[in-house]
Amino acid sequence: MFDFSFGELVVLAVIALLVVGPDKMPEMARTAGRWYGVLRRTLTGVRAEVEQQLLLDDLRREADKLRTLANEDLLAPPPAPQPPEEIPPPPSDGGDSAVPAAQSEGVVAPPLPTPPAEERLH
């Protein structure tokens, strides 16, 4: 978090030892350690809360988008029904031909129904 080298920490410890004195130095170190722990826990909690709020804001934005899309789909008028395409009847040539008219135009006729397996065996 703080960018102190080992040499800088030694200089700070010597200055603190001279200012505070050797009898109060352990008590001061414990107090500084407690404050450092409190500060670190507080910063971690604040960071977690900010990240949670950012995630919650993203989720709210996505929910609003989905709600808007759903409302647009519900409020949009339904598409107009398309009239069914009429297939003109095949031209009749007047005679019986070997190929039915539907097959001569490239349209495949539905297959003939097959009898059940029991009837085919007898």
PDB file of C-alpha atoms in Angstrom:
ATOM      1  CA  MET A   1       0.000   0.000   0.000  1.00  0.00           C
ATOM      2  CA  PHE A   2       2.695   2.464   1.031  1.00  0.00           C
ATOM      3  CA  ASP A   3       5.930   2.310  -0.902  1.00  0.00           C
ATOM      4  CA  PHE A   4       8.579   2.283   1.858  1.00  0.00           C
ATOM      5  CA  SER A   5      11.881   0.512   1.469  1.00  0.00           C
ATOM      6  CA  PHE A   6      13.538  -1.313   4.344  1.00  0.00           C
ATOM      7  CA  GLY A   7      16.048   1.491   4.822  1.00  0.00           C
ATOM      8  CA  GLU A   8      13.301   4.085   5.143  1.00  0.00           C
ATOM      9  CA  LEU A   9      11.505   1.956   7.728  1.00  0.00           C
ATOM     10  CA  VAL A  10      14.717   1.676   9.785  1.00  0.00           C
ATOM     11  CA  VAL A  11      15.185   5.459   9.720  1.00  0.00           C
ATOM     12  CA  LEU A  12      11.550   5.970  10.822  1.00  0.00           C
ATOM     13  CA  ALA A  13      12.004   3.433  13.662  1.00  0.00           C
ATOM     14  CA  VAL A  14      15.169   5.183  14.899  1.00  0.00           C
ATOM     15  CA  ILE A  15      13.456   8.599  14.838  1.00  0.00           C
ATOM     16  CA  ALA A  16      10.426   7.169  16.660  1.00  0.00           C
ATOM     17  CA  LEU A  17      12.735   5.547  19.237  1.00  0.00           C
ATOM     18  CA  LEU A  18      14.481   8.867  19.851  1.00  0.00           C
ATOM     19  CA  VAL A  19      11.243  10.895  20.072  1.00  0.00           C
ATOM     20  CA  VAL A  20       9.104   8.469  22.079  1.00  0.00           C
ATOM     21  CA  GLY A  21      11.767   6.674  24.099  1.00  0.00           C
ATOM     22  CA  PRO A  22      12.496   2.995  24.637  1.00  0.00           C
ATOM     23  CA  ASP A  23       9.961   2.506  27.445  1.00  0.00           C
ATOM     24  CA  LYS A  24       6.893   3.615  25.387  1.00  0.00           C
ATOM     25  CA  MET A  25       8.056   2.219  22.020  1.00  0.00           C
ATOM     26  CA  PRO A  26       6.341  -1.246  22.330  1.00  0.00           C
ATOM     27  CA  GLU A  27       3.036   0.359  23.326  1.00  0.00           C
ATOM     28  CA  MET A  28       3.259   2.805  20.390  1.00  0.00           C
ATOM     29  CA  ALA A  29       4.054  -0.057  17.978  1.00  0.00           C
ATOM     30  CA  ARG A  30       1.006  -2.032  19.197  1.00  0.00           C
ATOM     31  CA  THR A  31      -1.214   1.026  18.826  1.00  0.00           C
ATOM     32  CA  ALA A  32       0.115   1.708  15.316  1.00  0.00           C
ATOM     33  CA  GLY A  33      -0.481  -1.952  14.386  1.00  0.00           C
ATOM     34  CA  ARG A  34      -4.073  -1.812  15.627  1.00  0.00           C
ATOM     35  CA  TRP A  35      -4.763   1.376  13.691  1.00  0.00           C
ATOM     36  CA  TYR A  36      -3.204  -0.140  10.577  1.00  0.00           C
ATOM     37  CA  GLY A  37      -5.465  -3.213  10.921  1.00  0.00           C
ATOM     38  CA  VAL A  38      -8.567  -1.074  11.441  1.00  0.00           C
ATOM     39  CA  LEU A  39      -7.673   1.086   8.448  1.00  0.00           C
ATOM     40  CA  ARG A  40      -7.028  -1.944   6.252  1.00  0.00           C
ATOM     41  CA  ARG A  41     -10.313  -3.665   7.225  1.00  0.00           C
ATOM     42  CA  THR A  42     -12.227  -0.423   6.633  1.00  0.00           C
ATOM     43  CA  LEU A  43     -10.705   0.061   3.187  1.00  0.00           C
ATOM     44  CA  THR A  44     -11.420  -3.574   2.276  1.00  0.00           C
ATOM     45  CA  GLY A  45     -15.051  -3.180   3.389  1.00  0.00           C
ATOM     46  CA  VAL A  46     -15.486   0.053   1.440  1.00  0.00           C
ATOM     47  CA  ARG A  47     -13.962  -1.518  -1.677  1.00  0.00           C
ATOM     48  CA  ALA A  48     -16.270  -4.552  -1.419  1.00  0.00           C
ATOM     49  CA  GLU A  49     -19.312  -2.308  -0.960  1.00  0.00           C
ATOM     50  CA  VAL A  50     -18.399  -0.140  -3.957  1.00  0.00           C
ATOM     51  CA  GLU A  51     -17.918  -3.225  -6.143  1.00  0.00           C
ATOM     52  CA  GLN A  52     -21.258  -4.607  -4.953  1.00  0.00           C
ATOM     53  CA  GLN A  53     -23.015  -1.321  -5.771  1.00  0.00           C
ATOM     54  CA  LEU A  54     -21.424  -1.225  -9.232  1.00  0.00           C
ATOM     55  CA  LEU A  55     -22.589  -4.776  -9.900  1.00  0.00           C
ATOM     56  CA  LEU A  56     -26.057  -3.918  -8.647  1.00  0.00           C
ATOM     57  CA  ASP A  57     -26.187  -0.867 -10.937  1.00  0.00           C
ATOM     58  CA  ASP A  58     -25.182  -3.040 -13.910  1.00  0.00           C
ATOM     59  CA  LEU A  59     -27.906  -5.548 -13.059  1.00  0.00           C
ATOM     60  CA  ARG A  60     -30.485  -2.771 -12.758  1.00  0.00           C
ATOM     61  CA  ARG A  61     -29.482  -1.382 -16.161  1.00  0.00           C
ATOM     62  CA  GLU A  62     -29.814  -4.841 -17.728  1.00  0.00           C
ATOM     63  CA  ALA A  63     -33.212  -5.346 -16.074  1.00  0.00           C
ATOM     64  CA  ASP A  64     -34.386  -1.973 -17.413  1.00  0.00           C
ATOM     65  CA  LYS A  65     -33.235  -2.934 -20.914  1.00  0.00           C
ATOM     66  CA  LEU A  66     -35.081  -6.246 -20.728  1.00  0.00           C
ATOM     67  CA  ARG A  67     -38.188  -4.560 -19.335  1.00  0.00           C
ATOM     68  CA  THR A  68     -38.109  -2.000 -22.170  1.00  0.00           C
ATOM     69  CA  LEU A  69     -37.705  -4.714 -24.793  1.00  0.00           C
ATOM     70  CA  ALA A  70     -40.566  -6.725 -23.289  1.00  0.00           C
ATOM     71  CA  ASN A  71     -42.848  -3.674 -23.251  1.00  0.00           C
ATOM     72  CA  GLU A  72     -41.978  -2.829 -26.868  1.00  0.00           C
ATOM     73  CA  ASP A  73     -42.870  -6.362 -27.952  1.00  0.00           C
ATOM     74  CA  LEU A  74     -46.142  -6.309 -26.018  1.00  0.00           C
ATOM     75  CA  LEU A  75     -47.188  -2.843 -27.185  1.00  0.00           C
ATOM     76  CA  ALA A  76     -46.233  -3.320 -30.832  1.00  0.00           C
ATOM     77  CA  PRO A  77     -49.207  -3.986 -33.092  1.00  0.00           C
ATOM     78  CA  PRO A  78     -49.418  -7.557 -34.325  1.00  0.00           C
ATOM     79  CA  PRO A  79     -48.323  -8.086 -37.908  1.00  0.00           C
ATOM     80  CA  ALA A  80     -51.097  -8.063 -40.479  1.00  0.00           C
ATOM     81  CA  PRO A  81     -52.135 -11.566 -41.507  1.00  0.00           C
ATOM     82  CA  GLN A  82     -50.883 -12.547 -44.920  1.00  0.00           C
ATOM     83  CA  PRO A  83     -53.464 -14.014 -47.290  1.00  0.00           C
ATOM     84  CA  PRO A  84     -52.679 -17.625 -48.131  1.00  0.00           C
ATOM     85  CA  GLU A  85     -51.078 -18.168 -51.493  1.00  0.00           C
ATOM     86  CA  GLU A  86     -53.418 -19.862 -53.877  1.00  0.00           C
ATOM     87  CA  ILE A  87     -51.943 -22.577 -56.039  1.00  0.00           C
ATOM     88  CA  PRO A  88     -53.467 -22.514 -59.480  1.00  0.00           C
ATOM     89  CA  PRO A  89     -54.841 -25.848 -60.668  1.00  0.00           C
ATOM     90  CA  PRO A  90     -52.630 -27.679 -63.152  1.00  0.00           C
ATOM     91  CA  PRO A  91     -53.591 -27.186 -66.764  1.00  0.00           C
ATOM     92  CA  SER A  92     -55.592 -30.041 -68.115  1.00  0.00           C
ATOM     93  CA  ASP A  93     -54.414 -31.425 -71.435  1.00  0.00           C
ATOM     94  CA  GLY A  94     -57.631 -33.258 -72.021  1.00  0.00           C
ATOM     95  CA  GLY A  95     -56.156 -36.734 -72.202  1.00  0.00           C
ATOM     96  CA  ASP A  96     -54.879 -39.288 -69.814  1.00  0.00           C
ATOM     97  CA  SER A  97     -51.158 -39.155 -69.542  1.00  0.00           C
ATOM     98  CA  ALA A  98     -48.908 -41.682 -67.836  1.00  0.00           C
ATOM     99  CA  VAL A  99     -47.448 -39.023 -65.482  1.00  0.00           C
ATOM    100  CA  PRO A 100     -49.860 -37.095 -63.270  1.00  0.00           C
ATOM    101  CA  ALA A 101     -49.929 -33.335 -63.783  1.00  0.00           C
ATOM    102  CA  ALA A 102     -48.529 -32.591 -60.306  1.00  0.00           C
ATOM    103  CA  GLN A 103     -45.405 -34.663 -61.009  1.00  0.00           C
ATOM    104  CA  SER A 104     -44.886 -33.164 -64.445  1.00  0.00           C
ATOM    105  CA  GLU A 105     -44.554 -29.684 -62.876  1.00  0.00           C
ATOM    106  CA  GLY A 106     -41.883 -30.790 -60.381  1.00  0.00           C
ATOM    107  CA  VAL A 107     -44.254 -30.968 -57.407  1.00  0.00           C
ATOM    108  CA  VAL A 108     -43.875 -34.144 -55.403  1.00  0.00           C
ATOM    109  CA  ALA A 109     -47.141 -35.861 -54.578  1.00  0.00           C
ATOM    110  CA  PRO A 110     -47.621 -37.197 -51.044  1.00  0.00           C
ATOM    111  CA  PRO A 111     -46.806 -40.904 -50.633  1.00  0.00           C
ATOM    112  CA  LEU A 112     -49.622 -43.412 -50.669  1.00  0.00           C
ATOM    113  CA  PRO A 113     -50.563 -44.809 -47.282  1.00  0.00           C
ATOM    114  CA  THR A 114     -49.078 -48.216 -46.541  1.00  0.00           C
ATOM    115  CA  PRO A 115     -51.169 -50.869 -44.837  1.00  0.00           C
ATOM    116  CA  PRO A 116     -50.206 -51.884 -41.291  1.00  0.00           C
ATOM    117  CA  ALA A 117     -47.592 -54.629 -40.946  1.00  0.00           C
ATOM    118  CA  GLU A 118     -50.200 -57.231 -39.900  1.00  0.00           C
ATOM    119  CA  GLU A 119     -52.135 -56.815 -43.175  1.00  0.00           C
ATOM    120  CA  ARG A 120     -48.988 -57.013 -45.303  1.00  0.00           C
ATOM    121  CA  LEU A 121     -48.077 -60.428 -43.874  1.00  0.00           C
ATOM    122  CA  HIS A 122     -51.431 -62.105 -44.743  1.00  0.00           C
TER     123      HIS A 122
END
